[in-house]
mmCIF file of C-alpha atoms in Angstrom:
data_model
loop_
_atom_site.group_PDB
_atom_site.id
_atom_site.type_symbol
_atom_site.label_atom_id
_atom_site.label_comp_id
_atom_site.label_asym_id
_atom_site.label_seq_id
_atom_site.Cartn_x
_atom_site.Cartn_y
_atom_site.Cartn_z
ATOM 1 C CA UNK G 23 134.677 96.694 -69.196
ATOM 2 C CA UNK G 24 130.934 96.021 -69.336
ATOM 3 C CA UNK G 25 129.189 95.164 -66.077
ATOM 4 C CA UNK G 26 126.302 92.706 -66.280
ATOM 5 C CA UNK G 27 123.631 93.466 -63.649
ATOM 6 C CA UNK G 28 122.635 91.248 -60.779
ATOM 7 C CA UNK G 29 119.037 91.271 -62.019
ATOM 8 C CA UNK G 30 120.174 89.375 -65.126
ATOM 9 C CA UNK G 31 122.604 87.031 -63.391
ATOM 10 C CA UNK G 32 119.945 86.055 -60.860
ATOM 11 C CA UNK G 33 117.844 84.557 -63.665
ATOM 12 C CA UNK G 34 120.477 81.821 -64.044
ATOM 13 C CA UNK G 35 121.732 79.152 -61.647
ATOM 14 C CA UNK G 36 125.454 79.537 -62.294
ATOM 15 C CA UNK G 37 127.907 81.574 -64.323
ATOM 16 C CA UNK G 38 131.517 81.363 -65.416
ATOM 17 C CA UNK G 39 133.849 83.694 -67.280
ATOM 18 C CA UNK G 40 136.753 81.274 -67.698
ATOM 19 C CA UNK G 41 135.526 77.679 -67.708
ATOM 20 C CA UNK G 42 136.116 77.177 -71.430
ATOM 21 C CA UNK G 43 139.142 76.532 -73.662
ATOM 22 C CA UNK G 44 137.804 78.657 -76.513
ATOM 23 C CA UNK G 45 139.390 82.019 -77.390
ATOM 24 C CA UNK G 46 136.106 83.897 -77.006
ATOM 25 C CA UNK G 47 136.630 83.580 -73.231
ATOM 26 C CA UNK G 48 140.220 84.862 -73.182
ATOM 27 C CA UNK G 49 140.610 87.596 -70.596
ATOM 28 C CA UNK G 50 137.051 87.118 -69.332
ATOM 29 C CA UNK G 51 135.601 88.511 -72.578
ATOM 30 C CA UNK G 52 132.523 86.273 -72.480
ATOM 31 C CA UNK G 53 130.302 84.793 -69.827
ATOM 32 C CA UNK G 54 128.491 81.449 -69.773
ATOM 33 C CA UNK G 55 125.098 81.545 -68.061
ATOM 34 C CA UNK G 56 123.908 78.127 -66.882
ATOM 35 C CA UNK G 57 120.294 77.067 -66.539
ATOM 36 C CA UNK G 58 118.650 74.211 -64.649
ATOM 37 C CA UNK G 59 119.483 70.858 -66.233
ATOM 38 C CA UNK G 60 115.823 70.181 -67.083
ATOM 39 C CA UNK G 61 115.149 73.623 -68.616
ATOM 40 C CA UNK G 62 115.456 73.629 -72.426
ATOM 41 C CA UNK G 63 114.516 77.297 -72.887
ATOM 42 C CA UNK G 64 117.191 79.886 -73.654
ATOM 43 C CA UNK G 65 116.280 83.134 -71.901
ATOM 44 C CA UNK G 66 117.714 86.333 -73.301
ATOM 45 C CA UNK G 67 120.299 88.007 -71.055
ATOM 46 C CA UNK G 68 119.824 91.311 -72.892
ATOM 47 C CA UNK G 69 117.059 93.512 -74.240
ATOM 48 C CA UNK G 70 117.084 94.889 -77.760
ATOM 49 C CA UNK G 71 116.350 94.001 -81.372
ATOM 50 C CA UNK G 72 117.558 90.838 -83.075
ATOM 51 C CA UNK G 73 120.032 91.834 -85.770
ATOM 52 C CA UNK G 74 120.807 88.416 -87.281
ATOM 53 C CA UNK G 75 120.641 84.675 -86.717
ATOM 54 C CA UNK G 76 122.920 82.244 -88.499
ATOM 55 C CA UNK G 77 124.121 78.664 -88.438
ATOM 56 C CA UNK G 78 127.857 78.349 -87.803
ATOM 57 C CA UNK G 79 130.381 75.539 -87.994
ATOM 58 C CA UNK G 80 131.171 73.614 -84.816
ATOM 59 C CA UNK G 81 133.425 70.634 -84.073
ATOM 60 C CA UNK G 82 131.825 67.293 -84.914
ATOM 61 C CA UNK G 83 131.217 65.389 -81.666
ATOM 62 C CA UNK G 84 129.142 62.198 -81.294
ATOM 63 C CA UNK G 85 127.220 63.593 -78.324
ATOM 64 C CA UNK G 86 126.576 67.019 -79.856
ATOM 65 C CA UNK G 87 123.822 68.691 -81.858
ATOM 66 C CA UNK G 88 124.567 68.788 -85.573
ATOM 67 C CA UNK G 89 124.592 72.591 -85.746
ATOM 68 C CA UNK G 90 125.668 75.585 -83.724
ATOM 69 C CA UNK G 91 123.966 78.945 -84.001
ATOM 70 C CA UNK G 92 124.848 82.588 -83.536
ATOM 71 C CA UNK G 93 122.239 85.137 -82.465
ATOM 72 C CA UNK G 94 123.210 88.818 -82.732
ATOM 73 C CA UNK G 95 121.179 91.403 -80.823
ATOM 74 C CA UNK G 96 121.418 95.181 -81.105
ATOM 75 C CA UNK G 97 121.451 95.918 -77.398
ATOM 76 C CA UNK G 98 119.305 98.428 -75.561
ATOM 77 C CA UNK G 99 121.921 99.062 -72.857
ATOM 78 C CA UNK G 100 119.539 100.880 -70.508
ATOM 79 C CA UNK G 101 116.867 98.197 -70.711
ATOM 80 C CA UNK G 102 119.582 95.571 -70.205
ATOM 81 C CA UNK G 103 120.983 97.319 -67.135
ATOM 82 C CA UNK G 104 124.515 97.414 -68.536
ATOM 83 C CA UNK G 105 127.108 99.693 -66.964
ATOM 84 C CA UNK G 106 130.423 100.763 -68.477
ATOM 85 C CA UNK G 107 133.481 100.628 -66.211
ATOM 86 C CA UNK G 108 136.022 102.738 -68.018
ATOM 87 C CA UNK G 109 136.760 105.992 -69.790
ATOM 88 C CA UNK G 110 133.427 107.648 -70.658
ATOM 89 C CA UNK G 111 134.910 108.694 -73.998
ATOM 90 C CA UNK G 112 135.357 105.000 -74.861
ATOM 91 C CA UNK G 113 131.875 103.913 -73.779
ATOM 92 C CA UNK G 114 130.723 101.366 -76.419
ATOM 93 C CA UNK G 115 127.109 101.032 -75.304
ATOM 94 C CA UNK G 116 125.750 103.177 -78.125
ATOM 95 C CA UNK G 117 125.559 100.584 -80.895
ATOM 96 C CA UNK G 118 126.531 97.628 -78.718
ATOM 97 C CA UNK G 119 125.925 94.166 -80.211
ATOM 98 C CA UNK G 120 125.460 90.996 -78.126
ATOM 99 C CA UNK G 121 126.766 87.661 -79.429
ATOM 100 C CA UNK G 122 124.754 84.716 -78.119
ATOM 101 C CA UNK G 123 125.633 81.073 -78.805
ATOM 102 C CA UNK G 124 124.231 77.605 -78.043
ATOM 103 C CA UNK G 125 120.647 78.602 -78.910
ATOM 104 C CA UNK G 126 118.568 77.134 -81.731
ATOM 105 C CA UNK G 127 116.805 80.420 -82.471
ATOM 106 C CA UNK G 128 113.079 80.861 -82.214
ATOM 107 C CA UNK G 129 113.462 84.535 -83.142
ATOM 108 C CA UNK G 130 114.184 86.337 -86.404
ATOM 109 C CA UNK G 131 115.958 89.517 -87.434
ATOM 110 C CA UNK G 132 113.852 92.512 -86.430
ATOM 111 C CA UNK G 133 112.193 90.848 -83.424
ATOM 112 C CA UNK G 134 112.264 92.809 -80.191
ATOM 113 C CA UNK G 135 113.335 90.911 -77.073
ATOM 114 C CA UNK G 136 113.428 91.845 -73.401
ATOM 115 C CA UNK G 137 115.663 90.393 -70.705
ATOM 116 C CA UNK G 138 114.182 87.012 -69.818
ATOM 117 C CA UNK G 139 112.325 86.480 -73.101
ATOM 118 C CA UNK G 140 112.783 83.165 -74.869
ATOM 119 C CA UNK G 141 115.312 83.215 -77.712
ATOM 120 C CA UNK G 142 114.703 79.578 -78.609
ATOM 121 C CA UNK G 143 115.924 76.224 -77.333
ATOM 122 C CA UNK G 144 119.315 75.439 -75.883
ATOM 123 C CA UNK G 145 121.575 73.108 -77.847
ATOM 124 C CA UNK G 146 124.709 71.186 -76.917
ATOM 125 C CA UNK G 147 127.039 71.828 -79.820
ATOM 126 C CA UNK G 148 130.472 70.450 -80.613
ATOM 127 C CA UNK G 149 131.958 73.386 -78.710
ATOM 128 C CA UNK G 150 130.845 71.649 -75.503
ATOM 129 C CA UNK G 151 133.078 69.204 -73.678
ATOM 130 C CA UNK G 152 130.963 66.183 -72.668
ATOM 131 C CA UNK G 153 130.948 67.232 -69.002
ATOM 132 C CA UNK G 154 129.688 70.781 -69.690
ATOM 133 C CA UNK G 155 126.110 71.630 -68.712
ATOM 134 C CA UNK G 156 123.652 73.559 -70.896
ATOM 135 C CA UNK G 157 124.226 77.299 -70.939
ATOM 136 C CA UNK G 158 123.876 80.539 -72.879
ATOM 137 C CA UNK G 159 127.176 82.004 -74.080
ATOM 138 C CA UNK G 160 127.188 85.818 -74.061
ATOM 139 C CA UNK G 161 129.718 88.304 -75.373
ATOM 140 C CA UNK G 162 129.550 91.934 -76.479
ATOM 141 C CA UNK G 163 131.046 93.815 -79.433
ATOM 142 C CA UNK G 164 131.274 97.495 -80.220
ATOM 143 C CA UNK G 165 129.274 98.763 -83.194
ATOM 144 C CA UNK G 166 132.311 98.944 -85.506
ATOM 145 C CA UNK G 167 133.734 95.513 -84.555
ATOM 146 C CA UNK G 168 133.557 92.262 -86.498
ATOM 147 C CA UNK G 169 130.535 90.567 -84.960
ATOM 148 C CA UNK G 170 131.145 87.115 -86.418
ATOM 149 C CA UNK G 171 134.705 86.126 -85.515
ATOM 150 C CA UNK G 172 135.404 84.270 -82.252
ATOM 151 C CA UNK G 173 137.814 86.816 -80.755
ATOM 152 C CA UNK G 174 137.208 90.491 -80.175
ATOM 153 C CA UNK G 175 134.556 90.800 -77.480
ATOM 154 C CA UNK G 176 134.759 93.290 -74.633
ATOM 155 C CA UNK G 177 135.663 92.187 -71.091
ATOM 156 C CA UNK G 178 132.645 91.414 -68.917
ATOM 157 C CA UNK G 179 132.280 91.926 -65.177
ATOM 158 C CA UNK G 180 129.444 90.338 -63.136
ATOM 159 C CA UNK G 181 127.861 92.877 -60.797
ATOM 160 C CA UNK G 182 127.551 90.466 -57.873
ATOM 161 C CA UNK G 183 129.678 89.538 -54.899
ATOM 162 C CA UNK G 184 130.734 85.879 -55.008
ATOM 163 C CA UNK G 185 131.265 84.608 -51.473
ATOM 164 C CA UNK G 186 134.279 82.294 -50.995
ATOM 165 C CA UNK G 187 133.921 78.671 -49.924
ATOM 166 C CA UNK G 188 136.808 77.065 -48.056
ATOM 167 C CA UNK G 189 137.500 73.396 -48.726
ATOM 168 C CA UNK G 190 139.777 70.739 -47.274
ATOM 169 C CA UNK G 191 139.596 68.499 -50.354
ATOM 170 C CA UNK G 192 137.285 65.852 -48.895
ATOM 171 C CA UNK G 193 133.742 65.035 -49.877
ATOM 172 C CA UNK G 194 131.127 62.413 -50.653
ATOM 173 C CA UNK G 195 130.049 61.648 -54.231
ATOM 174 C CA UNK G 196 126.422 62.737 -54.659
ATOM 175 C CA UNK G 197 126.116 62.628 -58.473
ATOM 176 C CA UNK G 198 127.814 60.640 -61.221
ATOM 177 C CA UNK G 199 127.893 60.783 -65.014
ATOM 178 C CA UNK G 200 130.151 59.197 -67.619
ATOM 179 C CA UNK G 201 132.663 62.024 -67.546
ATOM 180 C CA UNK G 202 132.338 63.629 -64.107
ATOM 181 C CA UNK G 203 131.217 63.314 -60.510
ATOM 182 C CA UNK G 204 129.889 65.939 -58.100
ATOM 183 C CA UNK G 205 130.843 66.021 -54.423
ATOM 184 C CA UNK G 206 128.781 67.340 -51.544
ATOM 185 C CA UNK G 207 131.549 69.701 -50.450
ATOM 186 C CA UNK G 208 132.081 72.488 -50.066
ATOM 187 C CA UNK G 209 128.453 73.386 -49.380
ATOM 188 C CA UNK G 210 127.000 76.863 -49.803
ATOM 189 C CA UNK G 211 125.895 76.745 -46.153
ATOM 190 C CA UNK G 212 129.597 76.968 -45.278
ATOM 191 C CA UNK G 213 129.629 80.546 -46.598
ATOM 192 C CA UNK G 214 126.800 81.693 -44.331
ATOM 193 C CA UNK G 215 124.982 83.540 -47.121
ATOM 194 C CA UNK G 216 121.379 83.756 -48.243
ATOM 195 C CA UNK G 217 119.774 81.247 -50.627
ATOM 196 C CA UNK G 218 120.075 83.486 -53.703
ATOM 197 C CA UNK G 219 123.647 84.695 -53.130
ATOM 198 C CA UNK G 220 126.453 83.472 -55.374
ATOM 199 C CA UNK G 221 129.258 81.332 -53.959
ATOM 200 C CA UNK G 222 132.414 79.819 -55.437
ATOM 201 C CA UNK G 223 135.379 77.662 -54.461
ATOM 202 C CA UNK G 224 138.095 79.780 -52.862
ATOM 203 C CA UNK G 225 141.845 79.526 -52.991
ATOM 204 C CA UNK G 226 143.709 79.096 -49.723
ATOM 205 C CA UNK G 227 143.963 82.910 -49.711
ATOM 206 C CA UNK G 228 140.169 83.331 -49.893
ATOM 207 C CA UNK G 229 140.049 84.333 -53.590
ATOM 208 C CA UNK G 230 137.185 82.779 -55.589
ATOM 209 C CA UNK G 231 138.542 80.774 -58.520
ATOM 210 C CA UNK G 232 136.890 80.283 -61.915
ATOM 211 C CA UNK G 233 137.692 77.976 -64.820
ATOM 212 C CA UNK G 234 138.807 74.465 -65.693
ATOM 213 C CA UNK G 235 141.494 73.714 -63.127
ATOM 214 C CA UNK G 236 143.851 72.973 -64.681
ATOM 215 C CA UNK G 237 142.800 71.170 -67.865
ATOM 216 C CA UNK G 238 142.098 74.433 -69.704
ATOM 217 C CA UNK G 239 145.492 75.938 -68.944
ATOM 218 C CA UNK G 240 144.185 79.198 -67.540
ATOM 219 C CA UNK G 241 141.407 80.465 -65.341
ATOM 220 C CA UNK G 242 140.524 83.589 -63.459
ATOM 221 C CA UNK G 243 139.245 85.113 -60.261
ATOM 222 C CA UNK G 244 135.776 86.212 -59.219
ATOM 223 C CA UNK G 245 137.103 88.224 -56.256
ATOM 224 C CA UNK G 246 138.922 91.571 -56.226
ATOM 225 C CA UNK G 247 142.632 90.775 -56.382
ATOM 226 C CA UNK G 248 145.935 92.459 -57.125
ATOM 227 C CA UNK G 249 147.866 91.466 -60.226
ATOM 228 C CA UNK G 250 150.824 89.248 -59.432
ATOM 229 C CA UNK G 251 149.285 87.618 -56.370
ATOM 230 C CA UNK G 252 150.182 83.962 -55.796
ATOM 231 C CA UNK G 253 147.201 81.650 -55.335
ATOM 232 C CA UNK G 254 147.220 78.180 -53.828
ATOM 233 C CA UNK G 255 144.640 75.451 -53.353
ATOM 234 C CA UNK G 256 144.844 72.529 -50.946
ATOM 235 C CA UNK G 257 148.308 73.717 -49.973
ATOM 236 C CA UNK G 258 149.831 73.843 -53.486
ATOM 237 C CA UNK G 259 150.537 76.797 -55.763
ATOM 238 C CA UNK G 260 148.036 76.873 -58.659
ATOM 239 C CA UNK G 261 148.857 80.209 -60.314
ATOM 240 C CA UNK G 262 149.686 83.891 -60.107
ATOM 241 C CA UNK G 263 147.199 86.542 -61.143
ATOM 242 C CA UNK G 264 147.701 88.615 -64.281
ATOM 243 C CA UNK G 265 144.976 91.163 -63.678
ATOM 244 C CA UNK G 266 141.996 88.920 -62.956
ATOM 245 C CA UNK G 267 143.363 86.149 -65.232
ATOM 246 C CA UNK G 268 145.194 83.182 -63.691
ATOM 247 C CA UNK G 269 147.490 81.113 -65.930
ATOM 248 C CA UNK G 270 147.637 77.799 -64.070
ATOM 249 C CA UNK G 271 150.961 76.398 -62.968
ATOM 250 C CA UNK G 272 151.894 72.793 -63.819
ATOM 251 C CA UNK G 273 150.114 70.374 -61.492
ATOM 252 C CA UNK G 274 147.884 67.320 -61.393
ATOM 253 C CA UNK G 275 144.541 66.922 -59.654
ATOM 254 C CA UNK G 276 144.327 63.605 -57.823
ATOM 255 C CA UNK G 277 141.310 61.830 -56.321
ATOM 256 C CA UNK G 278 142.325 59.185 -53.801
ATOM 257 C CA UNK G 279 145.778 59.264 -55.372
ATOM 258 C CA UNK G 280 144.557 58.733 -58.961
ATOM 259 C CA UNK G 281 145.064 61.500 -61.522
ATOM 260 C CA UNK G 282 141.872 62.968 -62.994
ATOM 261 C CA UNK G 283 141.280 65.570 -65.699
ATOM 262 C CA UNK G 284 140.563 68.443 -63.307
ATOM 263 C CA UNK G 285 137.949 70.527 -61.509
ATOM 264 C CA UNK G 286 135.200 72.653 -63.083
ATOM 265 C CA UNK G 287 134.923 75.948 -61.187
ATOM 266 C CA UNK G 288 132.152 78.551 -61.387
ATOM 267 C CA UNK G 289 129.891 80.795 -59.321
ATOM 268 C CA UNK G 290 126.555 79.343 -58.201
ATOM 269 C CA UNK G 291 123.462 80.597 -56.425
ATOM 270 C CA UNK G 292 121.811 77.155 -56.298
ATOM 271 C CA UNK G 293 123.603 74.627 -54.131
ATOM 272 C CA UNK G 294 127.257 73.892 -54.705
ATOM 273 C CA UNK G 295 129.632 70.939 -54.470
ATOM 274 C CA UNK G 296 132.871 70.387 -56.355
ATOM 275 C CA UNK G 297 132.576 69.056 -59.920
ATOM 276 C CA UNK G 298 135.413 66.632 -60.667
ATOM 277 C CA UNK G 299 136.070 65.978 -64.363
ATOM 278 C CA UNK G 300 137.088 62.320 -64.641
ATOM 279 C CA UNK G 301 136.078 60.469 -67.837
ATOM 280 C CA UNK G 302 136.093 56.698 -67.407
ATOM 281 C CA UNK G 303 135.872 56.897 -63.620
ATOM 282 C CA UNK G 304 134.608 54.107 -61.373
ATOM 283 C CA UNK G 305 133.225 56.247 -58.555
ATOM 284 C CA UNK G 306 129.737 55.612 -57.185
ATOM 285 C CA UNK G 307 127.273 57.724 -55.244
ATOM 286 C CA UNK G 308 128.164 57.505 -51.575
ATOM 287 C CA UNK G 309 131.914 57.123 -52.068
ATOM 288 C CA UNK G 310 133.947 59.252 -49.688
ATOM 289 C CA UNK G 311 136.948 60.703 -51.521
ATOM 290 C CA UNK G 312 139.886 63.010 -51.002
ATOM 291 C CA UNK G 313 141.154 65.459 -53.627
ATOM 292 C CA UNK G 314 144.773 66.633 -53.719
ATOM 293 C CA UNK G 315 146.947 68.787 -55.951
ATOM 294 C CA UNK G 316 150.527 67.872 -56.742
ATOM 295 C CA UNK G 317 153.169 69.576 -58.958
ATOM 296 C CA UNK G 318 153.556 67.829 -62.321
ATOM 297 C CA UNK G 319 156.013 67.803 -65.203
ATOM 298 C CA UNK G 320 153.265 66.571 -67.544
ATOM 299 C CA UNK G 321 149.936 68.173 -66.563
ATOM 300 C CA UNK G 322 146.721 67.472 -68.455
ATOM 301 C CA UNK G 323 145.937 70.270 -70.899
ATOM 302 C CA UNK G 324 142.955 70.208 -73.272
ATOM 303 C CA UNK G 325 142.717 72.361 -76.412
#
């Protein structure tokens, strides 16, 4: 498992390993690094030499950019601060290749880049659900791997502690969009951590959860946890860990008794507040709402 350093993660506002339905994220084998909503620049999360840029096919969505792009970088592991958590004989860092998506490249093959350098401009491709914010997608491949196919990246571990936020399910709507609302709770102040520390929504057991709950079918944990541990949220079972993965059980997310698509979960160092995915909603800023979880025979699942 490759460990991404805090110095890199701290350049971004939020991150998630599991909040995506696409196979590149299976088993936490990719990380999405979110920027401020008004920042169009894609900063490189690695240092090295650009190997290749290419345009790739993406689903056709009316709200999306026409093209998606793949940027491959031959990684300088030392300059990127990458650690290897595993058998030293299997260390892939010599020849490691980074796969970066959602960037209209402003670099070419042969260009040298350092962590934090601009790679180009962020794009919202057809791989984005309409409620997903702009981000850089990052995965890593060994030198002898296929660098173009979606599956096959190495597991990634963020080298930060994500402090857990408890939540009783209530909150006030502070932001609305066509497909989601954001609540004011839980707030990062509830964790009692510094302004640049990462926080995330915790299960009832105090384990930080990550992913689309439960519209993507599976998620994961951002806290140390034993495999096979049961996890609940708002008093209901939501899954059992398989390593750090969490296949969600069958349940609905309700807001004031009305079923919604789900919750978007992540780690954040800038503010917090629960993001409720609810296309076609009628909520308004200032509404006080209550979220609940109930077992379901027909849960919402998105491909």
